[in-house]
PDB file of C-alpha atoms and ligand atoms in Angstrom:
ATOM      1  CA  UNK H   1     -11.076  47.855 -41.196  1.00  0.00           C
ATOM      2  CA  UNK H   2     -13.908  49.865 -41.100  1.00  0.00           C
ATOM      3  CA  UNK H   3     -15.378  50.698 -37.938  1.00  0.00           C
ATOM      4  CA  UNK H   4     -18.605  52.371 -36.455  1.00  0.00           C
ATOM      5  CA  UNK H   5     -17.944  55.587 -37.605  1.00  0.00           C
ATOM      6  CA  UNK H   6     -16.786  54.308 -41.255  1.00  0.00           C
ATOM      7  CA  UNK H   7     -19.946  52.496 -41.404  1.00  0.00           C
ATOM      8  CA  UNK H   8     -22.480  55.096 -39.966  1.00  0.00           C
ATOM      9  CA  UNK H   9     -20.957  57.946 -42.445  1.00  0.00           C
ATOM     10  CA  UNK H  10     -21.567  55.240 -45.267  1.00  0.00           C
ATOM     11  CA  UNK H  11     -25.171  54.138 -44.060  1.00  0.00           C
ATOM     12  CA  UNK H  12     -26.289  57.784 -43.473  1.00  0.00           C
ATOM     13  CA  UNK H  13     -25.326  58.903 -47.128  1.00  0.00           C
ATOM     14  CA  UNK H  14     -26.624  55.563 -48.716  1.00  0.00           C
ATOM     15  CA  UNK H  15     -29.636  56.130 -46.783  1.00  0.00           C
ATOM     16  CA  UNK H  16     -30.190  60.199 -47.449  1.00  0.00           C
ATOM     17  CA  UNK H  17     -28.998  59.242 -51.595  1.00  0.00           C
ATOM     18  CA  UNK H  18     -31.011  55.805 -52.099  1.00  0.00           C
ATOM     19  CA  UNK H  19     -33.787  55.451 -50.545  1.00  0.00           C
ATOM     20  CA  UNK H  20     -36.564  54.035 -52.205  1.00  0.00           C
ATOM     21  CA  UNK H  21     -34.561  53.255 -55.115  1.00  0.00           C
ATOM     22  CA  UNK H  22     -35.773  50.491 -57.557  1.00  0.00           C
ATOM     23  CA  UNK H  23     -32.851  47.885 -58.389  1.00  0.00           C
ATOM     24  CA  UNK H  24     -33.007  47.665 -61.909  1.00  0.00           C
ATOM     25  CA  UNK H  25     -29.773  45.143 -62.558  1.00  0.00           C
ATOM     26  CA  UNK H  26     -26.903  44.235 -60.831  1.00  0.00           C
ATOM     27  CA  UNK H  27     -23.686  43.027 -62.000  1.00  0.00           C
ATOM     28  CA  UNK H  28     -20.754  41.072 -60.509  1.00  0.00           C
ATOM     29  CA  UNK H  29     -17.276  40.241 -61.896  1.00  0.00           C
ATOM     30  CA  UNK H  30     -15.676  38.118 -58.780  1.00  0.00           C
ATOM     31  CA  UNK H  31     -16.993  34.860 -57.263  1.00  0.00           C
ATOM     32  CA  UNK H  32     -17.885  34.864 -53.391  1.00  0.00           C
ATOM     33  CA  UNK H  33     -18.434  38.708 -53.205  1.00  0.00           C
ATOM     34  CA  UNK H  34     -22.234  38.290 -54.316  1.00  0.00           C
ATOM     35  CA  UNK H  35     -24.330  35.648 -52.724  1.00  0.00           C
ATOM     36  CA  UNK H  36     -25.700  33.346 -52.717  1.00  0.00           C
ATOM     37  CA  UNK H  37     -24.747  33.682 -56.580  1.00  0.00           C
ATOM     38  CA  UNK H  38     -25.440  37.003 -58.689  1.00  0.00           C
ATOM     39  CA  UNK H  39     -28.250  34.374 -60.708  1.00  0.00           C
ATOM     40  CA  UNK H  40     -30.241  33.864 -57.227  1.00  0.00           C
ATOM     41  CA  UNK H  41     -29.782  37.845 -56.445  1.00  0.00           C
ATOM     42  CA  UNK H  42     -31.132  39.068 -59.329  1.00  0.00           C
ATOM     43  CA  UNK H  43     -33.952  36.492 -59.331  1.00  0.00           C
ATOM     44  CA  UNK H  44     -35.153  37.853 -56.552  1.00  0.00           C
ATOM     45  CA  UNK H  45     -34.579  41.135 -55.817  1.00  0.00           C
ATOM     46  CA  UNK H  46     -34.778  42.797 -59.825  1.00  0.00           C
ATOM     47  CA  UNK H  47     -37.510  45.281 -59.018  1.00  0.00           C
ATOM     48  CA  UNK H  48     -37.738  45.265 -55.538  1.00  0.00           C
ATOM     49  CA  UNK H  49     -37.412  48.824 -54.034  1.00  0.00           C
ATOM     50  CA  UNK H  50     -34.767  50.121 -51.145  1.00  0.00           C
ATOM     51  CA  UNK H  51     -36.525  51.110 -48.095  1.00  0.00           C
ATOM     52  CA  UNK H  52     -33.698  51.927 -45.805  1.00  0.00           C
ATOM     53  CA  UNK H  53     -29.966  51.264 -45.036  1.00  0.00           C
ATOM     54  CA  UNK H  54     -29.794  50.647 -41.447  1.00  0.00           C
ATOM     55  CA  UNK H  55     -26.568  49.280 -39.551  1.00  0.00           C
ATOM     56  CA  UNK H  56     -25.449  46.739 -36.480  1.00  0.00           C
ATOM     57  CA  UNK H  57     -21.375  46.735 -35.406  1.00  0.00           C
ATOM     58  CA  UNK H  58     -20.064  47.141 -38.676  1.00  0.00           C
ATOM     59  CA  UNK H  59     -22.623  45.611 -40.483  1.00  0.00           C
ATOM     60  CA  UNK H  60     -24.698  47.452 -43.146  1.00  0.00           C
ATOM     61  CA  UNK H  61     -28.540  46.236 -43.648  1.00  0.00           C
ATOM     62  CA  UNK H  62     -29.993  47.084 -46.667  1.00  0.00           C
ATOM     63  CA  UNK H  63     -33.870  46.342 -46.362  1.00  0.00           C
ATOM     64  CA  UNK H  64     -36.253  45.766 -49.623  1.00  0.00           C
ATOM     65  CA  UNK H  65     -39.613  46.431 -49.897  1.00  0.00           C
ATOM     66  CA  UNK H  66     -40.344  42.483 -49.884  1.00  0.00           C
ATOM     67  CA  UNK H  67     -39.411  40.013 -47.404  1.00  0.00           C
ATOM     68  CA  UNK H  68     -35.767  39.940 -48.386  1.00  0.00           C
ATOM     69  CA  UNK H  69     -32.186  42.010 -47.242  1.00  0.00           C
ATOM     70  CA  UNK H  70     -28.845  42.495 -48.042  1.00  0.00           C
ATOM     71  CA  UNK H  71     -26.168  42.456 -45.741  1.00  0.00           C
ATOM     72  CA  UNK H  72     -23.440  43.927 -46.467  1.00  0.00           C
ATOM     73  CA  UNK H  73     -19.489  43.873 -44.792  1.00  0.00           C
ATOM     74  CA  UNK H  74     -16.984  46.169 -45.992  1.00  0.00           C
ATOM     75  CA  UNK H  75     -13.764  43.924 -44.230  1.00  0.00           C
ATOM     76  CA  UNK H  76     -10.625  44.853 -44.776  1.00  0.00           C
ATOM     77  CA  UNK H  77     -11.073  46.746 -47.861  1.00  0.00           C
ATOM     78  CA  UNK H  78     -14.502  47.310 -49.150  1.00  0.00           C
ATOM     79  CA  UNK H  79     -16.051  50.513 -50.309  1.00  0.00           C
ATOM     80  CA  UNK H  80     -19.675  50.945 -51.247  1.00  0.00           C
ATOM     81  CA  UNK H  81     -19.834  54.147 -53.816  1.00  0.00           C
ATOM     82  CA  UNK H  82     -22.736  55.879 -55.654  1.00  0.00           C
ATOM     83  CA  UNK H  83     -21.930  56.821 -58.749  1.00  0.00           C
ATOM     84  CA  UNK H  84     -23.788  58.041 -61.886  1.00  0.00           C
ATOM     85  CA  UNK H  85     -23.247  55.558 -64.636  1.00  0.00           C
ATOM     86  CA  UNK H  86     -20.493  55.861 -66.716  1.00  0.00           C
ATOM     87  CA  UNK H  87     -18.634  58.676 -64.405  1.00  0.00           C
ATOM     88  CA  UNK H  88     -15.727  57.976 -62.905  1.00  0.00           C
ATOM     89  CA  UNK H  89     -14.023  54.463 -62.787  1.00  0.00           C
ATOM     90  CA  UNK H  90     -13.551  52.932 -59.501  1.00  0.00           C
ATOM     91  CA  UNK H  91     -10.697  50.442 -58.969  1.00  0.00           C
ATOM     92  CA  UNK H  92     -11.402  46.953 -57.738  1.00  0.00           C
ATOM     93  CA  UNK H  93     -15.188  47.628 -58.528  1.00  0.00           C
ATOM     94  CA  UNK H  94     -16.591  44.301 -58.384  1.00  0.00           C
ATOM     95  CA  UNK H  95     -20.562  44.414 -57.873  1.00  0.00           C
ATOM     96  CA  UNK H  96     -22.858  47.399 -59.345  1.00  0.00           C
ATOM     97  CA  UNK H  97     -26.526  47.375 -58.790  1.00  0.00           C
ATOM     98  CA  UNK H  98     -28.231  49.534 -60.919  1.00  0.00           C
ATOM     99  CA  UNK H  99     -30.933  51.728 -59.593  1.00  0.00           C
ATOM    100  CA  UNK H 100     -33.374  54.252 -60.765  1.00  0.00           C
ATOM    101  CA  UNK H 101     -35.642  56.478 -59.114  1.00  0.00           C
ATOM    102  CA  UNK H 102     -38.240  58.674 -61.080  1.00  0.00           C
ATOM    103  CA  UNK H 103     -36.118  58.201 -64.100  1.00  0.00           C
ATOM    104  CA  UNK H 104     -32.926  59.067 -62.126  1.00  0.00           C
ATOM    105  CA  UNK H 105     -30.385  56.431 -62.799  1.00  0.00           C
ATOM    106  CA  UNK H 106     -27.396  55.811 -60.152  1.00  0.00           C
ATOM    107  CA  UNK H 107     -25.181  52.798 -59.259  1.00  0.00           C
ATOM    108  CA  UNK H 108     -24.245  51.440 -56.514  1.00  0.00           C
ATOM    109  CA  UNK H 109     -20.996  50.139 -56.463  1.00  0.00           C
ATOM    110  CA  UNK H 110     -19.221  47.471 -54.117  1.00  0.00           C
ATOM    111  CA  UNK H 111     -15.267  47.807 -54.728  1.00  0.00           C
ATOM    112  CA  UNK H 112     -13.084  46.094 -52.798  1.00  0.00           C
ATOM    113  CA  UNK H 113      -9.263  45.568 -53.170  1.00  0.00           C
ATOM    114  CA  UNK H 114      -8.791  42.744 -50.591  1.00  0.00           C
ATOM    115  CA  UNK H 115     -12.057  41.050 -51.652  1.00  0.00           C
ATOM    116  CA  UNK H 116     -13.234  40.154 -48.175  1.00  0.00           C
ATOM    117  CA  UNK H 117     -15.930  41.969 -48.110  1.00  0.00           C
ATOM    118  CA  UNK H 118     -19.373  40.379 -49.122  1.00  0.00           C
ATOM    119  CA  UNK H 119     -22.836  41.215 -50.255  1.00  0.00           C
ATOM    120  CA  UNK H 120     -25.329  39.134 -48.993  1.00  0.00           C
ATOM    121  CA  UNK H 121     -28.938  38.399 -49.891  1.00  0.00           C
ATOM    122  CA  UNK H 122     -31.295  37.193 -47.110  1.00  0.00           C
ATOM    123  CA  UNK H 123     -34.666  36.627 -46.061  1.00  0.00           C
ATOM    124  CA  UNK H 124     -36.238  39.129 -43.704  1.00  0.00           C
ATOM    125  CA  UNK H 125     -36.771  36.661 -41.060  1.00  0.00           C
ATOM    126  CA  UNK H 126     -33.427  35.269 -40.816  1.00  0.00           C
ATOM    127  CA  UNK H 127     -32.065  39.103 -39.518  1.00  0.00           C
ATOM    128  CA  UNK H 128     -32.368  38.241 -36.068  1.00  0.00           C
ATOM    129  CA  UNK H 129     -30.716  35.425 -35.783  1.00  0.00           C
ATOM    130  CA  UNK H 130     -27.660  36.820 -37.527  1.00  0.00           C
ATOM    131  CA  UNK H 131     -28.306  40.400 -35.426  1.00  0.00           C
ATOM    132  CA  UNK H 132     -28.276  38.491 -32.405  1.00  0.00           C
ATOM    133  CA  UNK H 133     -24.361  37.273 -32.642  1.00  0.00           C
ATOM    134  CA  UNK H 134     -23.417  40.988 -32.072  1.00  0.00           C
ATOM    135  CA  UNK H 135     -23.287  42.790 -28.471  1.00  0.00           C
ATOM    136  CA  UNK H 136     -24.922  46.002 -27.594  1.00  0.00           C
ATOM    137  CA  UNK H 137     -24.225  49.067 -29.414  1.00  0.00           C
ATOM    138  CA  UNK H 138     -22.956  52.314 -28.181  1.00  0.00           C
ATOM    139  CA  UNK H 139     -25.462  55.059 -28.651  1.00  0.00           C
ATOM    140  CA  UNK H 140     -27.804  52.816 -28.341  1.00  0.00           C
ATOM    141  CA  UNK H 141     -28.288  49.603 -25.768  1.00  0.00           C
ATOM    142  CA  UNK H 142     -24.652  50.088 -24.424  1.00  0.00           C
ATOM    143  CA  UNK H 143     -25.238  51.533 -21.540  1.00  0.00           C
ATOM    144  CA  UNK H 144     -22.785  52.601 -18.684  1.00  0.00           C
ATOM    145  CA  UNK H 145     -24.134  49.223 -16.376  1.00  0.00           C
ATOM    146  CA  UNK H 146     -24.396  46.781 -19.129  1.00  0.00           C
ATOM    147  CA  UNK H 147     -21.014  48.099 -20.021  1.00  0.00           C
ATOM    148  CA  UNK H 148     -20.102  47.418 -16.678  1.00  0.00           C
ATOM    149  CA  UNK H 149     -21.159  43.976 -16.419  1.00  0.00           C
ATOM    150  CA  UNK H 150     -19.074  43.428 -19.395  1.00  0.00           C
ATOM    151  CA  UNK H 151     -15.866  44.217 -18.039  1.00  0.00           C
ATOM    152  CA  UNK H 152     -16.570  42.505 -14.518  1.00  0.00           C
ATOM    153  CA  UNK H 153     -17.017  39.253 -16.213  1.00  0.00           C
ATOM    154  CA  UNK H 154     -13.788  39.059 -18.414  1.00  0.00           C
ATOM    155  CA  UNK H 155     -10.537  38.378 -17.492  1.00  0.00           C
ATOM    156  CA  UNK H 156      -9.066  39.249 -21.110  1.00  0.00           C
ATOM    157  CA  UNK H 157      -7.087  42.362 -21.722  1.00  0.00           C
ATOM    158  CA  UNK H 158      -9.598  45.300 -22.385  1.00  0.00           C
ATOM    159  CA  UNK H 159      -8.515  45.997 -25.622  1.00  0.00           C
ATOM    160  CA  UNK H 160      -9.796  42.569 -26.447  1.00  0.00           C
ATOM    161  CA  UNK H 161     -13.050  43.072 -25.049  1.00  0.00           C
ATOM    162  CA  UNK H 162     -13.575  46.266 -26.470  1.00  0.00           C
ATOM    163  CA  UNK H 163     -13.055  44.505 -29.505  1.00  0.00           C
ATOM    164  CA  UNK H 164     -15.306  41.840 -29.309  1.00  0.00           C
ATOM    165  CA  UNK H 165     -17.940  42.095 -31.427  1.00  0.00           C
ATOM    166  CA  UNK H 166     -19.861  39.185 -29.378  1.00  0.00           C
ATOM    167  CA  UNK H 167     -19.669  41.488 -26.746  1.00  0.00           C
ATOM    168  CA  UNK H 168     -19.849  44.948 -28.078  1.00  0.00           C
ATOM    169  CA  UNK H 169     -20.691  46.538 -31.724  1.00  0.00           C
ATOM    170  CA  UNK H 170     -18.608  48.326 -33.521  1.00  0.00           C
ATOM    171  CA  UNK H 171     -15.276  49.186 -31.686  1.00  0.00           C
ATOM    172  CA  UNK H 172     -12.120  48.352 -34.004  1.00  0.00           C
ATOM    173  CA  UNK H 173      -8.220  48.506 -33.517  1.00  0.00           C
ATOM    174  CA  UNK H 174      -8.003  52.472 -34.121  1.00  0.00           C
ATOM    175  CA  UNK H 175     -11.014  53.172 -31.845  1.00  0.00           C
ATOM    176  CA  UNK H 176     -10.102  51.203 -28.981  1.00  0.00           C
ATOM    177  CA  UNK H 177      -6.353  52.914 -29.205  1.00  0.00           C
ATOM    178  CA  UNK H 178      -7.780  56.095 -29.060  1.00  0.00           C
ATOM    179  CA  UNK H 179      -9.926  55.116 -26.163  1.00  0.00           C
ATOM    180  CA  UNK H 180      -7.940  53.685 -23.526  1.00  0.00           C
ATOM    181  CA  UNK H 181      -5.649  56.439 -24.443  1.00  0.00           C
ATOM    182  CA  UNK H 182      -8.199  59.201 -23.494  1.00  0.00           C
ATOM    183  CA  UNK H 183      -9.241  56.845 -20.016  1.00  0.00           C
ATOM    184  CA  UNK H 184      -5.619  56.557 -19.118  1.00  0.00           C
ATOM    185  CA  UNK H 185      -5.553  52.539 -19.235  1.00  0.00           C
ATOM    186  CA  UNK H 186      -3.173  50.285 -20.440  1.00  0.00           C
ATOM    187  CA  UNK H 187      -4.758  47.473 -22.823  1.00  0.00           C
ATOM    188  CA  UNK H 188      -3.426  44.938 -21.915  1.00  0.00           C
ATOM    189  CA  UNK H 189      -4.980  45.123 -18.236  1.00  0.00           C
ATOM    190  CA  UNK H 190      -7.519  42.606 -17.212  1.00  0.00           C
ATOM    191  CA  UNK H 191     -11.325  44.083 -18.092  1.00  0.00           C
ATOM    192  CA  UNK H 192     -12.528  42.926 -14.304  1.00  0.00           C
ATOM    193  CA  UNK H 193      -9.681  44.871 -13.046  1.00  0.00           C
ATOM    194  CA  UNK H 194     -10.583  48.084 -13.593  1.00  0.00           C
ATOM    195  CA  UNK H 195     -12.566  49.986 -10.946  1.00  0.00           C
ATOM    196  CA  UNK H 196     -15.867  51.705 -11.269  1.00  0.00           C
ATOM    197  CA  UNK H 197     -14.523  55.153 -12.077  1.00  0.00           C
ATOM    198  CA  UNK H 198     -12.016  53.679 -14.635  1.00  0.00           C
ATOM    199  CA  UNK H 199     -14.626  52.145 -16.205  1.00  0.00           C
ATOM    200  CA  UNK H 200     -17.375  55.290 -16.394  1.00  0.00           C
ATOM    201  CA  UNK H 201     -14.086  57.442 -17.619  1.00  0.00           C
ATOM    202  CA  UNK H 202     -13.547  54.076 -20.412  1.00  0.00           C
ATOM    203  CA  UNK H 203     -17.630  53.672 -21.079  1.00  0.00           C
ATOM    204  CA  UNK H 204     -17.051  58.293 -21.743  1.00  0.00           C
ATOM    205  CA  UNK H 205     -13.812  57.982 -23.781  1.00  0.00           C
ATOM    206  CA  UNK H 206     -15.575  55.429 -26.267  1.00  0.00           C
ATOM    207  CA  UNK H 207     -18.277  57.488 -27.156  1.00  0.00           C
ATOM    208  CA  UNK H 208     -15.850  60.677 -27.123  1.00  0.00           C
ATOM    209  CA  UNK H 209     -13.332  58.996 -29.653  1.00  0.00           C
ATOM    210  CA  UNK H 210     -16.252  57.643 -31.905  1.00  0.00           C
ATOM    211  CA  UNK H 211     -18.410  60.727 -31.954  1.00  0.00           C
ATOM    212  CA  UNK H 212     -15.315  62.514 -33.516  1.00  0.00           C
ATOM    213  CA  UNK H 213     -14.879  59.722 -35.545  1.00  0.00           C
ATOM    214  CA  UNK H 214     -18.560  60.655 -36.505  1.00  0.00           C
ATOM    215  CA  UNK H 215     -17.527  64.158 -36.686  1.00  0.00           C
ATOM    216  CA  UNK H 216     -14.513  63.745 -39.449  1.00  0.00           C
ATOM    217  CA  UNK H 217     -16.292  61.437 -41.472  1.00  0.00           C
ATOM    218  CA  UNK H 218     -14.051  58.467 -40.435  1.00  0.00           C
ATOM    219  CA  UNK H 219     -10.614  57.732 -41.073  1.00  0.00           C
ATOM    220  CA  UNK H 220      -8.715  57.087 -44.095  1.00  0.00           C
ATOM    221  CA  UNK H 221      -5.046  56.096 -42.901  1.00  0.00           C
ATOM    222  CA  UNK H 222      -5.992  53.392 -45.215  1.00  0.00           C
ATOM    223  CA  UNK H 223      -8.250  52.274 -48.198  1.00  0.00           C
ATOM    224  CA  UNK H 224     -11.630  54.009 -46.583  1.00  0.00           C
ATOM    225  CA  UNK H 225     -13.922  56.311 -48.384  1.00  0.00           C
ATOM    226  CA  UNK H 226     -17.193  57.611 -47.801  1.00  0.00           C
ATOM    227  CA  UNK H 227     -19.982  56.707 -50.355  1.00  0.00           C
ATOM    228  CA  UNK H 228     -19.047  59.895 -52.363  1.00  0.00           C
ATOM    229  CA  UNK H 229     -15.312  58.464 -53.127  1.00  0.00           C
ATOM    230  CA  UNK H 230     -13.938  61.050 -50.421  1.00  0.00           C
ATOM    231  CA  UNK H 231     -11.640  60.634 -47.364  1.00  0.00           C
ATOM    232  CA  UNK H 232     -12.353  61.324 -44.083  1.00  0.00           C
ATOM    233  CA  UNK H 233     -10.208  63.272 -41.823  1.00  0.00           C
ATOM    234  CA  UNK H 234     -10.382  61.086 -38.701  1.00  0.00           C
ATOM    235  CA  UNK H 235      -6.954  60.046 -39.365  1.00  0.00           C
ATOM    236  CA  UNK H 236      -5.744  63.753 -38.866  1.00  0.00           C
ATOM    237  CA  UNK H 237      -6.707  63.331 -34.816  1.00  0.00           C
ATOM    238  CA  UNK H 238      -5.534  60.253 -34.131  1.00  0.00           C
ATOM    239  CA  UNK H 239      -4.307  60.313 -30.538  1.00  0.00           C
ATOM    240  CA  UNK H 240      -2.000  57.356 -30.393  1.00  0.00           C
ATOM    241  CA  UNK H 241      -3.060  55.365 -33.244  1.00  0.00           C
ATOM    242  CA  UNK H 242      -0.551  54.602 -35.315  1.00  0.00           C
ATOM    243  CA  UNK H 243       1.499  56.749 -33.558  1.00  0.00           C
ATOM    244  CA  UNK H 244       4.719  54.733 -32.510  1.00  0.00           C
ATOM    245  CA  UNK H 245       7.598  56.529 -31.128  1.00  0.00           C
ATOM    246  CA  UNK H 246       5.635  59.653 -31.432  1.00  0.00           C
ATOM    247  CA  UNK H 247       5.235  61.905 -28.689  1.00  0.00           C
ATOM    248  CA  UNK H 248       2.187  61.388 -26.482  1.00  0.00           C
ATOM    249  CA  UNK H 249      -0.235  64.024 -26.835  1.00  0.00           C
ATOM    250  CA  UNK H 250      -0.800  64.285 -23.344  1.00  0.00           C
ATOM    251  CA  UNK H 251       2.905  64.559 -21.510  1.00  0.00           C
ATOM    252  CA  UNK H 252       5.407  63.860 -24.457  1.00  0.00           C
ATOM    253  CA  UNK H 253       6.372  61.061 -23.658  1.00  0.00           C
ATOM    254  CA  UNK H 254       7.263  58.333 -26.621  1.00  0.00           C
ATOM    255  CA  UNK H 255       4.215  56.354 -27.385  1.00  0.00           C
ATOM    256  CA  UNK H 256       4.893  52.796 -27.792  1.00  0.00           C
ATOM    257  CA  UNK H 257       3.755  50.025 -29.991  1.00  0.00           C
ATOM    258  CA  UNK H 258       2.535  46.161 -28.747  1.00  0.00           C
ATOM    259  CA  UNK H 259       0.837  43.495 -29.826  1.00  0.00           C
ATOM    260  CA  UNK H 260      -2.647  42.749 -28.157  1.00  0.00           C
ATOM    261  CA  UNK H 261      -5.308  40.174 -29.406  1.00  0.00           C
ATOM    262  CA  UNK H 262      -2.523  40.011 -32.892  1.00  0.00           C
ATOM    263  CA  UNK H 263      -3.326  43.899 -33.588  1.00  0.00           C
ATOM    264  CA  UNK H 264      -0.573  46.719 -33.367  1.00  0.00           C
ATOM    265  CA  UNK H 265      -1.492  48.303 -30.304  1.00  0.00           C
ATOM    266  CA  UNK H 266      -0.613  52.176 -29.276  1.00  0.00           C
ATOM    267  CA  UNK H 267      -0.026  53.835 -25.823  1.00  0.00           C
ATOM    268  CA  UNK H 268       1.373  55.830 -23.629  1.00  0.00           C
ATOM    269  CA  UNK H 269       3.582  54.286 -21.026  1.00  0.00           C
ATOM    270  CA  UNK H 270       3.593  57.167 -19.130  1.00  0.00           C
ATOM    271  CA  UNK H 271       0.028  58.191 -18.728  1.00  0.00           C
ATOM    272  CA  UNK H 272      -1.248  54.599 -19.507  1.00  0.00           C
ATOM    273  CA  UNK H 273       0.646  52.774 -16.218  1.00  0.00           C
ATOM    274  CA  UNK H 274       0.016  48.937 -16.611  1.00  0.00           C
ATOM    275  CA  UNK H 275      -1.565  48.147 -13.785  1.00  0.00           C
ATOM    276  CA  UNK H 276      -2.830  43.954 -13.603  1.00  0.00           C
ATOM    277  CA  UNK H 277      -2.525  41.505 -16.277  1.00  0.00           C
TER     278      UNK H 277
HETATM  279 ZN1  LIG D   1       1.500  60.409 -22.046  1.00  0.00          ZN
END
């Protein structure tokens, strides 16, 4: 699944390509994806303009020029592509809104193999509610005491927490890997266990692993693309992610493979000592 860094290279091009936009038509070929029904959408938002794509966890907000939004999940699967009309095809496409801008003509197209993404009209005033199920985000309102607080009040496995989305925004399965892999933790210990250093060298490694994700454009081990149609490289520099019975970066020894929280989980025995469950 997507995660922040998936998300953030999608909103920033969105953003930098679409921006004030007009929607000119949009069309949908699945039931579900489009809501509340591609009738209602249109309605409502033919002729509005894009003001901005902006983002919370891995959520992408798309705000209009009137007093409605889209919100839109990529899931599992989803990719949101701009293409010029009739250019290349794009498999699984399911929703394209057509757009113009000082008679420049794009689409923007929602395709999604797995079909759990959505698109999601709502009213302006109904954001914060909705914002306000998601925990703090890092690079912004995460900081190193809040982060703190956190971990001292949850007895879960870490991985878990860092996966929360309740508790914090935007950390998936390959990001969380990564991390307690560069803060020399074991997931499965118990978030309150960890000391204060562990945690400041956890609270580090998250924004470490994620501004690289940042860096390569995400990762494309599986069906991601950026809003262009193009991998990212993220995938390349995974440090145990995916990795099992692979040699640990680090000291060479075999990484392993678990189950935490249902997810295939990746570390090191070696430099990754379990220490409380
Ligand atoms: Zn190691």
């Amino acid at each position: 699944m997507p995660e922040l860094p998936e998300v953030e290279t999608v909103r920033y091009d969105l953003n930098k390509s679409l921006s004030g936009f007009q929607i000119k038509d949009i069309s949908c070929n699945t039931t579900k994806i489009l809501q509340p029904s591609l009738k209602e959408v249109i309605k409502h938002t033919k002729g509005l303009t894009i003001s901005s794509f902006n983002r919370k966890a891995k959520l992408l907000i798309v705000e209009l020029n009137k007093d409605w939004n889209f919100l839109i999940h990529l899931k599992m699967s989803g990719r949101l592509l701009i293409r010029d009309p009739g250019g290349v095809e794009d498999r699984w496409t399911r929703v394209i809104i057509a757009l113009e801008r000082k008679g420049i003509i794009k689409e923007l197209r929602f395709a999604d193999q797995r079909k759990f993404g959505y698109i999601k009209l709502i009213k302006k005033e109904e954001l914060s509610d909705i914002l306000s199920n998601y925990g703090p985000e890092p690079f912004a309102d995460l900081s190193l005491q809040i982060f703190t607080k956190i971990l001292k009040s949850s007895r879960r496995a870490i991985k878990k927490v860092l996966m929360d989305q309740v508790l914090i925004s935007g950390i998936g399965n390959i990001y969380a890997n990564d991390a307690l892999f560069l803060a020399k933790i074991h997931p499965e210990t118990s978030a309150n266990y960890l000391n204060q250093n562990q945690i400041k060298n956890l609270f580090e490694a998250i924004e470490e692993v994620l501004k690289r994700g940042l860096k390569y454009r995400g990762a494309s081990d599986n069906s991601y693309l950026d809003a262009f149609g193009k991998k990212g490289q993220y995938q390349e520099h995974f440090l145990v992610y995916g990795k099992n019975k692979e040699n640990c970066p680090n000291c060479g020894s075999v990484i392993q493979k678990i189950v935490v929280g249902g997810r295939g989980t990746f570390y090191c025995p070696k430099c990754q000592l379990q220490e409380r469950k």
